Amino acid sequence: MIPRVTATIDLAAIQHNLRVVRGLAPRSRVMAAVKADAYGHGAVPVARALEAAGVDALAVACLEEAMELRQAHLLTPIALLEGVISHEEAALAVYERLQVVVHDHWQIALLEALPDSAQLSLWFKLDSGMHRLGFPLADVPRLVAVLRRHPNWKLEGWITHLACADEPDSDFTPTQIARFNDALAGVAGPRSIANSAGIIGWPQARTDWVRPGLALYGCSPLPQVTAAALGLKPAMTLESRLIAVREYAAGEGIGYGRRYVCPERMPIGVVAIGYADGMHRAFANGTPVIIGGRRVPLAGRVSMDMITVDLRAVPQAEVGDAVQLWGRDLAAEEVAGYAGTLAYELFCGLTQRVHFRHLEPTAAAVEARSTQRGR
Ligand SMILES: Cc1ncc(COP(=O)(O)O)c(C=O)c1O
């Protein structure tokens, strides 16, 4: 059976992108964000590829995501970015040797209820201006006192998250970095500031640890720089097929609401992918797809199982031809803009109807990379 819609995940591309990140931040250790099923790429295969390439830690949002990796026997340290929300989770996090990001005093209370012998590994998250999670910067002395009270607790480091790292003209990123550094002046422990945009756009954010997500999946986090210019390779290619090709006269409307009206007699193709697969209904007329190596525009509203495209640029196209929605030849970042969203949301929005195929890196390539990193 040929799958209707296939997401091909190039694990060697993810390993390559990790090397690009290491090149940008050679003195930093790398905690790779593999939350949300590795941004829709498949948490276990992605984590295995990153582990084989020597990543220093993995970051997930919650305990369920960490357990999936533990059950797959990943050995790399795993951090819970949102920390724990109950006594049971706190106990399980210790048992599974997870690193807990602690962002609020109620979480400290949960951890203090653990037996004194608990070997806890934690990060303290500080709010330097994002105003989502994190302790106020003024709480640093209290947090240092907490650590003194618990000699068994191992501090992995201090984390903050940048609100505007993808805006090169914003002065808020230097402000956040300065606030974070000032609050921690004279305080021991590694620092971690940068997500992908921070790593690429803000050298001063490349501290002891960096936390890339999007860049590892081959996308540029900065609107004005392409992934190709950064040397990043797209990891996900999403493909379907043409299942109908028809000619319509000028003035004929296509699909629901007749949202596209043919300006002349022209071929229209029907592609087997819709919003039930994760193709956003918000995609505008003109959203590009690739058929026969050419860009072809969306013509008409996205429906549950299908989209319609203007085939004038590829008059030879026929039923069965492959259609690329994003990936190798078409950046997901660009496509996302046609739905007013970001590549993050496209990736995470793929549904269980999509067939996933993970291309394993060749053993020779892994060997070459390990040698390069002197391991
Ligand atoms: C705390 C934290 N660090 C790092 C990341 C990775 O961000 P990005 O995918 O933009 O590199 C995220 C993602 O949302 C995050 O929440």
Short mmCIF file of C-alpha atoms and ligand atoms in Angstrom, two decimals:
data_model
loop_
_atom_site.label_atom_id
_atom_site.label_comp_id
_atom_site.label_asym_id
_atom_site.label_seq_id
_atom_site.Cartn_x
_atom_site.Cartn_y
_atom_site.Cartn_z
CA MET A 1 0.00 0.00 0.00
CA ILE A 2 1.39 3.42 -0.91
CA PRO A 3 0.88 5.91 1.96
CA ARG A 4 -1.23 8.97 1.00
CA VAL A 5 0.97 11.41 2.88
CA THR A 6 4.54 10.73 3.96
CA ALA A 7 6.81 12.75 6.21
CA THR A 8 10.36 11.63 5.53
CA ILE A 9 12.72 12.49 8.37
CA ASP A 10 16.38 12.73 7.45
CA LEU A 11 18.17 11.89 10.69
CA ALA A 12 21.58 12.64 9.15
CA ALA A 13 20.32 16.19 8.52
CA ILE A 14 19.53 16.54 12.23
CA GLN A 15 23.04 15.35 13.10
CA HIS A 16 24.45 17.79 10.55
CA ASN A 17 22.42 20.63 12.08
CA LEU A 18 23.77 19.74 15.52
CA ARG A 19 27.26 20.18 14.08
CA VAL A 20 26.25 23.59 12.69
CA VAL A 21 25.07 24.60 16.17
CA ARG A 22 28.32 23.34 17.71
CA GLY A 23 30.24 25.36 15.14
CA LEU A 24 28.40 28.50 16.23
CA ALA A 25 28.76 27.84 19.95
CA PRO A 26 31.93 25.74 20.24
CA ARG A 27 32.38 26.38 23.94
CA SER A 28 28.80 25.57 24.89
CA ARG A 29 27.24 22.25 25.76
CA VAL A 30 24.10 21.49 23.78
CA MET A 31 20.71 20.62 25.26
CA ALA A 32 18.53 19.67 22.27
CA ALA A 33 14.82 20.45 22.48
CA VAL A 34 12.99 17.25 21.55
CA LYS A 35 9.72 18.18 23.24
CA ALA A 36 6.41 17.83 21.39
CA ASP A 37 7.58 14.58 19.78
CA ALA A 38 10.76 16.31 18.60
CA TYR A 39 8.71 19.10 17.03
CA GLY A 40 6.63 16.46 15.23
CA HIS A 41 9.68 14.64 13.84
CA GLY A 42 9.45 11.59 16.16
CA ALA A 43 11.03 11.92 19.61
CA VAL A 44 12.67 8.49 19.87
CA PRO A 45 14.41 8.29 16.47
CA VAL A 46 15.45 11.94 16.70
CA ALA A 47 16.78 11.53 20.24
CA ARG A 48 18.69 8.39 19.18
CA ALA A 49 20.26 10.26 16.25
CA LEU A 50 21.23 13.16 18.52
CA GLU A 51 22.62 10.78 21.14
CA ALA A 52 24.70 9.00 18.46
CA ALA A 53 26.04 12.40 17.42
CA GLY A 54 27.07 13.19 21.00
CA VAL A 55 24.46 15.70 22.16
CA ASP A 56 24.99 16.66 25.82
CA ALA A 57 21.37 16.68 26.99
CA LEU A 58 17.79 16.48 25.74
CA ALA A 59 14.93 18.76 26.77
CA VAL A 60 11.28 17.78 26.92
CA ALA A 61 8.27 19.66 28.23
CA CYS A 62 6.92 17.13 30.70
CA LEU A 63 7.32 13.79 32.43
CA GLU A 64 5.31 11.78 29.84
CA GLU A 65 7.70 12.91 27.13
CA ALA A 66 10.73 12.02 29.26
CA MET A 67 9.30 8.57 30.04
CA GLU A 68 8.93 7.83 26.34
CA LEU A 69 12.66 8.46 25.92
CA ARG A 70 13.61 6.51 29.05
CA GLN A 71 11.53 3.54 27.85
CA ALA A 72 13.48 3.68 24.59
CA HIS A 73 16.70 3.37 26.68
CA LEU A 74 18.11 6.79 25.82
CA LEU A 75 21.05 7.39 28.17
CA THR A 76 21.61 11.11 27.55
CA PRO A 77 20.55 13.39 30.44
CA ILE A 78 16.96 14.60 30.01
CA ALA A 79 15.66 17.91 31.37
CA LEU A 80 11.97 18.57 32.11
CA LEU A 81 11.50 22.16 30.94
CA GLU A 82 8.24 22.69 32.84
CA GLY A 83 9.43 20.73 35.85
CA VAL A 84 7.10 18.59 37.95
CA ILE A 85 3.51 19.26 38.96
CA SER A 86 2.85 16.69 41.72
CA HIS A 87 4.54 14.63 44.44
CA GLU A 88 4.25 11.55 42.24
CA GLU A 89 6.00 13.32 39.38
CA ALA A 90 8.73 14.60 41.68
CA ALA A 91 9.40 11.08 42.97
CA LEU A 92 9.37 9.60 39.47
CA ALA A 93 11.69 12.32 38.17
CA VAL A 94 14.24 11.41 40.86
CA TYR A 95 13.79 7.68 40.24
CA GLU A 96 14.33 8.17 36.48
CA ARG A 97 17.30 10.51 37.10
CA LEU A 98 15.66 13.35 35.19
CA GLN A 99 16.85 16.91 35.49
CA VAL A 100 14.04 19.09 36.80
CA VAL A 101 13.69 22.70 35.74
CA VAL A 102 12.26 24.52 38.76
CA HIS A 103 10.49 27.76 37.98
CA ASP A 104 8.35 28.52 41.04
CA HIS A 105 8.33 28.24 44.83
CA TRP A 106 5.45 25.75 44.83
CA GLN A 107 7.74 23.37 42.93
CA ILE A 108 10.45 23.78 45.56
CA ALA A 109 7.85 22.78 48.16
CA LEU A 110 7.07 19.61 46.15
CA LEU A 111 10.76 18.75 45.97
CA GLU A 112 11.34 19.47 49.65
CA ALA A 113 8.73 16.83 50.46
CA LEU A 114 10.99 14.17 48.90
CA PRO A 115 13.10 12.06 51.28
CA ASP A 116 16.33 13.79 52.32
CA SER A 117 18.31 11.09 50.53
CA ALA A 118 16.74 11.94 47.12
CA GLN A 119 19.45 12.64 44.55
CA LEU A 120 17.82 15.53 42.77
CA SER A 121 19.27 17.25 39.72
CA LEU A 122 17.82 20.65 39.00
CA TRP A 123 17.97 23.82 36.98
CA PHE A 124 16.60 27.06 38.33
CA LYS A 125 14.71 29.06 35.74
CA LEU A 126 14.81 32.84 36.07
CA ASP A 127 12.41 35.29 34.48
CA SER A 128 14.59 37.94 32.85
CA GLY A 129 11.68 39.51 30.98
CA MET A 130 9.82 36.83 29.00
CA HIS A 131 7.18 36.77 31.76
CA ARG A 132 6.08 33.21 31.16
CA LEU A 133 7.92 30.91 33.56
CA GLY A 134 10.68 31.64 36.04
CA PHE A 135 11.55 33.11 39.42
CA PRO A 136 11.90 36.87 39.68
CA LEU A 137 15.57 37.80 39.43
CA ALA A 138 15.45 39.20 42.95
CA ASP A 139 14.82 35.64 44.23
CA VAL A 140 18.34 34.47 43.37
CA PRO A 141 19.65 34.82 46.98
CA ARG A 142 16.65 32.79 48.25
CA LEU A 143 17.38 30.09 45.66
CA VAL A 144 21.03 29.99 46.67
CA ALA A 145 19.84 29.52 50.27
CA VAL A 146 17.58 26.65 49.15
CA LEU A 147 20.60 24.93 47.63
CA ARG A 148 22.56 25.37 50.85
CA ARG A 149 19.73 23.71 52.77
CA HIS A 150 19.85 20.69 50.44
CA PRO A 151 23.40 19.49 49.93
CA ASN A 152 22.02 16.42 48.11
CA TRP A 153 20.50 18.55 45.39
CA LYS A 154 22.73 18.99 42.38
CA LEU A 155 22.44 22.33 40.60
CA GLU A 156 22.80 21.75 36.84
CA GLY A 157 22.56 25.44 36.19
CA TRP A 158 20.54 28.62 35.77
CA ILE A 159 18.22 29.04 32.81
CA THR A 160 16.44 31.95 31.25
CA HIS A 161 14.47 32.21 28.01
CA LEU A 162 14.59 35.02 25.46
CA ALA A 163 11.38 36.71 24.33
CA CYS A 164 12.61 38.52 21.18
CA ALA A 165 15.75 36.67 20.05
CA ASP A 166 14.37 36.44 16.50
CA GLU A 167 14.26 40.26 16.23
CA PRO A 168 17.80 41.43 15.44
CA ASP A 169 16.89 45.10 15.90
CA SER A 170 15.30 44.64 19.29
CA ASP A 171 17.26 45.91 22.27
CA PHE A 172 15.29 43.64 24.58
CA THR A 173 17.60 40.64 24.10
CA PRO A 174 20.71 42.47 25.37
CA THR A 175 18.55 43.77 28.22
CA GLN A 176 17.46 40.26 29.19
CA ILE A 177 21.02 38.93 28.96
CA ALA A 178 22.36 41.79 31.10
CA ARG A 179 19.63 41.34 33.72
CA PHE A 180 20.30 37.60 33.92
CA ASN A 181 24.08 38.06 34.19
CA ASP A 182 23.72 40.82 36.80
CA ALA A 183 21.33 38.77 38.93
CA LEU A 184 23.80 35.88 38.92
CA ALA A 185 26.98 37.92 39.45
CA GLY A 186 29.16 35.98 41.89
CA VAL A 187 26.74 33.02 41.97
CA ALA A 188 28.11 29.58 41.10
CA GLY A 189 26.64 27.33 38.42
CA PRO A 190 26.45 27.04 34.64
CA ARG A 191 24.27 29.48 32.67
CA SER A 192 21.90 28.74 29.79
CA ILE A 193 20.21 31.47 27.77
CA ALA A 194 19.95 30.75 24.05
CA ASN A 195 17.35 28.96 21.97
CA SER A 196 18.03 28.67 18.20
CA ALA A 197 17.50 32.36 17.52
CA GLY A 198 19.70 33.27 20.48
CA ILE A 199 22.48 30.95 19.28
CA ILE A 200 22.43 32.32 15.74
CA GLY A 201 21.68 35.97 16.34
CA TRP A 202 23.23 36.80 19.72
CA PRO A 203 26.82 35.63 20.36
CA GLN A 204 26.66 36.91 23.95
CA ALA A 205 23.84 34.40 24.58
CA ARG A 206 26.13 31.43 23.80
CA THR A 207 26.88 30.61 27.42
CA ASP A 208 27.77 27.31 29.15
CA TRP A 209 24.70 25.60 27.66
CA VAL A 210 22.66 26.37 24.56
CA ARG A 211 19.17 24.94 23.94
CA PRO A 212 18.46 24.67 20.21
CA GLY A 213 15.21 23.27 18.86
CA LEU A 214 14.11 24.64 15.51
CA ALA A 215 17.62 24.91 14.06
CA LEU A 216 18.21 21.20 14.67
CA TYR A 217 15.21 20.48 12.46
CA GLY A 218 16.80 22.55 9.70
CA CYS A 219 14.84 25.79 9.88
CA SER A 220 16.07 29.31 10.26
CA PRO A 221 14.65 31.00 13.36
CA LEU A 222 15.41 34.44 11.90
CA PRO A 223 12.97 35.80 9.31
CA GLN A 224 15.67 37.61 7.34
CA VAL A 225 18.13 34.69 7.04
CA THR A 226 17.44 31.45 5.19
CA ALA A 227 18.30 28.04 6.61
CA ALA A 228 20.48 27.40 3.55
CA ALA A 229 22.50 30.56 4.29
CA LEU A 230 23.08 29.23 7.80
CA GLY A 231 24.16 25.84 6.44
CA LEU A 232 21.12 24.10 7.98
CA LYS A 233 19.48 21.17 6.19
CA PRO A 234 15.72 20.58 6.42
CA ALA A 235 15.05 17.37 8.31
CA MET A 236 11.40 16.86 7.33
CA THR A 237 10.06 16.52 3.80
CA LEU A 238 6.27 16.21 3.55
CA GLU A 239 4.90 14.65 0.38
CA SER A 240 1.65 13.50 -1.14
CA ARG A 241 0.40 12.76 -4.68
CA LEU A 242 -1.84 14.11 -7.36
CA ILE A 243 -5.07 12.10 -7.39
CA ALA A 244 -6.92 14.04 -10.11
CA VAL A 245 -6.05 16.42 -12.95
CA ARG A 246 -8.84 18.30 -14.78
CA GLU A 247 -9.16 21.27 -17.16
CA TYR A 248 -11.59 24.07 -16.34
CA ALA A 249 -12.76 27.04 -18.39
CA ALA A 250 -12.14 30.68 -17.47
CA GLY A 251 -14.56 31.81 -14.74
CA GLU A 252 -14.99 28.36 -13.12
CA GLY A 253 -14.59 28.41 -9.31
CA ILE A 254 -12.59 25.73 -7.53
CA GLY A 255 -13.53 23.97 -4.27
CA TYR A 256 -15.43 25.22 -1.20
CA GLY A 257 -16.61 28.79 -1.49
CA ARG A 258 -15.20 28.94 -5.07
CA ARG A 259 -12.29 30.73 -3.45
CA TYR A 260 -10.17 30.41 -6.58
CA VAL A 261 -11.65 31.40 -9.94
CA CYS A 262 -9.82 30.25 -13.09
CA PRO A 263 -8.56 33.30 -15.02
CA GLU A 264 -8.32 31.24 -18.23
CA ARG A 265 -8.80 27.66 -19.40
CA MET A 266 -6.31 25.79 -17.20
CA PRO A 267 -5.40 22.49 -15.54
CA ILE A 268 -6.20 22.04 -11.85
CA GLY A 269 -4.65 19.24 -9.81
CA VAL A 270 -6.12 17.64 -6.71
CA VAL A 271 -3.55 16.59 -4.08
CA ALA A 272 -4.35 14.02 -1.39
CA ILE A 273 -3.60 16.08 1.70
CA GLY A 274 -5.90 18.27 3.77
CA TYR A 275 -6.34 19.79 7.17
CA ALA A 276 -7.00 16.33 8.64
CA ASP A 277 -3.36 15.58 7.82
CA GLY A 278 -2.06 18.88 9.21
CA MET A 279 -2.27 21.10 6.13
CA HIS A 280 -3.53 24.33 7.69
CA ARG A 281 -6.92 25.53 6.45
CA ALA A 282 -5.52 29.06 6.69
CA PHE A 283 -3.17 28.51 3.71
CA ALA A 284 -3.85 31.27 1.18
CA ASN A 285 -4.20 30.97 -2.58
CA GLY A 286 -0.66 31.06 -3.93
CA THR A 287 0.90 28.91 -1.18
CA PRO A 288 3.64 27.04 -3.08
CA VAL A 289 3.98 23.29 -3.43
CA ILE A 290 6.51 21.47 -5.64
CA ILE A 291 5.47 19.24 -8.54
CA GLY A 292 7.91 17.99 -11.17
CA GLY A 293 10.63 20.22 -9.72
CA ARG A 294 8.53 23.39 -10.26
CA ARG A 295 6.72 25.64 -7.79
CA VAL A 296 2.97 25.38 -8.20
CA PRO A 297 0.48 27.62 -6.34
CA LEU A 298 -2.44 26.52 -4.18
CA ALA A 299 -5.71 27.38 -5.90
CA GLY A 300 -8.73 27.19 -3.60
CA ARG A 301 -9.48 26.43 0.01
CA VAL A 302 -7.80 23.59 1.88
CA SER A 303 -10.40 20.93 2.65
CA MET A 304 -10.28 18.00 5.07
CA ASP A 305 -8.55 15.52 2.76
CA MET A 306 -7.50 17.49 -0.32
CA ILE A 307 -6.03 20.64 -1.73
CA THR A 308 -6.30 21.97 -5.29
CA VAL A 309 -3.39 23.47 -7.21
CA ASP A 310 -2.88 25.48 -10.39
CA LEU A 311 -0.95 23.21 -12.80
CA ARG A 312 -0.24 25.76 -15.53
CA ALA A 313 3.49 25.69 -14.71
CA VAL A 314 3.59 21.89 -15.11
CA PRO A 315 1.18 21.00 -17.93
CA GLN A 316 2.71 17.52 -18.15
CA ALA A 317 1.71 16.71 -14.53
CA GLU A 318 -0.42 13.61 -14.14
CA VAL A 319 -2.20 11.52 -11.56
CA GLY A 320 0.32 9.76 -9.31
CA ASP A 321 2.94 12.50 -9.50
CA ALA A 322 4.67 13.33 -6.19
CA VAL A 323 3.82 16.65 -4.54
CA GLN A 324 6.16 18.19 -1.98
CA LEU A 325 4.43 20.40 0.57
CA TRP A 326 7.63 21.44 2.34
CA GLY A 327 11.12 20.12 3.04
CA ARG A 328 14.10 19.39 0.81
CA ASP A 329 13.21 21.87 -1.96
CA LEU A 330 10.80 24.22 -0.21
CA ALA A 331 11.51 25.73 3.21
CA ALA A 332 8.79 25.08 5.78
CA GLU A 333 9.48 28.57 7.17
CA GLU A 334 8.43 30.10 3.85
CA VAL A 335 5.35 27.89 3.46
CA ALA A 336 4.25 28.66 7.03
CA GLY A 337 4.10 32.36 6.20
CA TYR A 338 1.24 31.68 3.77
CA ALA A 339 -0.87 30.50 6.72
CA GLY A 340 0.30 33.34 8.98
CA THR A 341 2.16 30.86 11.16
CA LEU A 342 5.62 29.42 11.81
CA ALA A 343 7.36 26.18 10.83
CA TYR A 344 7.07 25.07 14.49
CA GLU A 345 3.30 24.89 14.16
CA LEU A 346 3.35 23.14 10.77
CA PHE A 347 5.64 20.44 12.15
CA CYS A 348 3.71 19.94 15.38
CA GLY A 349 0.37 19.97 13.53
CA LEU A 350 0.88 16.79 11.49
CA THR A 351 -1.73 14.22 12.46
CA GLN A 352 -1.65 10.46 12.98
CA ARG A 353 -2.87 10.00 9.38
CA VAL A 354 0.60 10.96 8.15
CA HIS A 355 2.99 8.08 7.53
CA PHE A 356 6.47 8.71 8.99
CA ARG A 357 9.63 7.32 7.44
CA HIS A 358 12.91 7.88 9.29
CA LEU A 359 16.03 7.71 7.15
CA GLU A 360 18.81 6.36 9.32
CA PRO A 361 22.23 8.00 9.02
CA THR A 362 24.71 5.55 7.56
CA ALA A 363 27.07 3.90 10.03
CA ALA A 364 30.02 5.31 8.10
CA ALA A 365 28.72 8.85 8.48
CA VAL A 366 28.22 8.42 12.25
CA GLU A 367 31.75 7.03 12.51
CA ALA A 368 33.19 10.00 10.60
CA ARG A 369 31.32 12.45 12.80
CA SER A 370 32.45 10.73 16.02
CA THR A 371 36.05 10.91 14.88
CA GLN A 372 35.65 14.60 14.06
CA ARG A 373 34.48 15.33 17.60
CA GLY A 374 37.42 13.37 18.98
CA ARG A 375 35.18 10.81 20.75
C1 LIG B 1 12.87 26.88 27.48
C2 LIG B 1 13.13 26.58 26.04
N1 LIG B 1 14.38 26.47 25.61
C3 LIG B 1 14.67 26.21 24.31
C4 LIG B 1 13.67 26.05 23.37
C5 LIG B 1 14.03 25.79 21.93
O1 LIG B 1 13.59 26.86 21.14
P1 LIG B 1 13.84 26.94 19.56
O2 LIG B 1 13.06 25.82 18.97
O3 LIG B 1 13.28 28.26 19.17
O4 LIG B 1 15.29 26.79 19.34
C6 LIG B 1 12.34 26.17 23.79
C7 LIG B 1 11.27 26.04 22.79
O5 LIG B 1 10.21 26.56 22.87
C8 LIG B 1 12.06 26.43 25.15
O6 LIG B 1 10.81 26.56 25.59
#
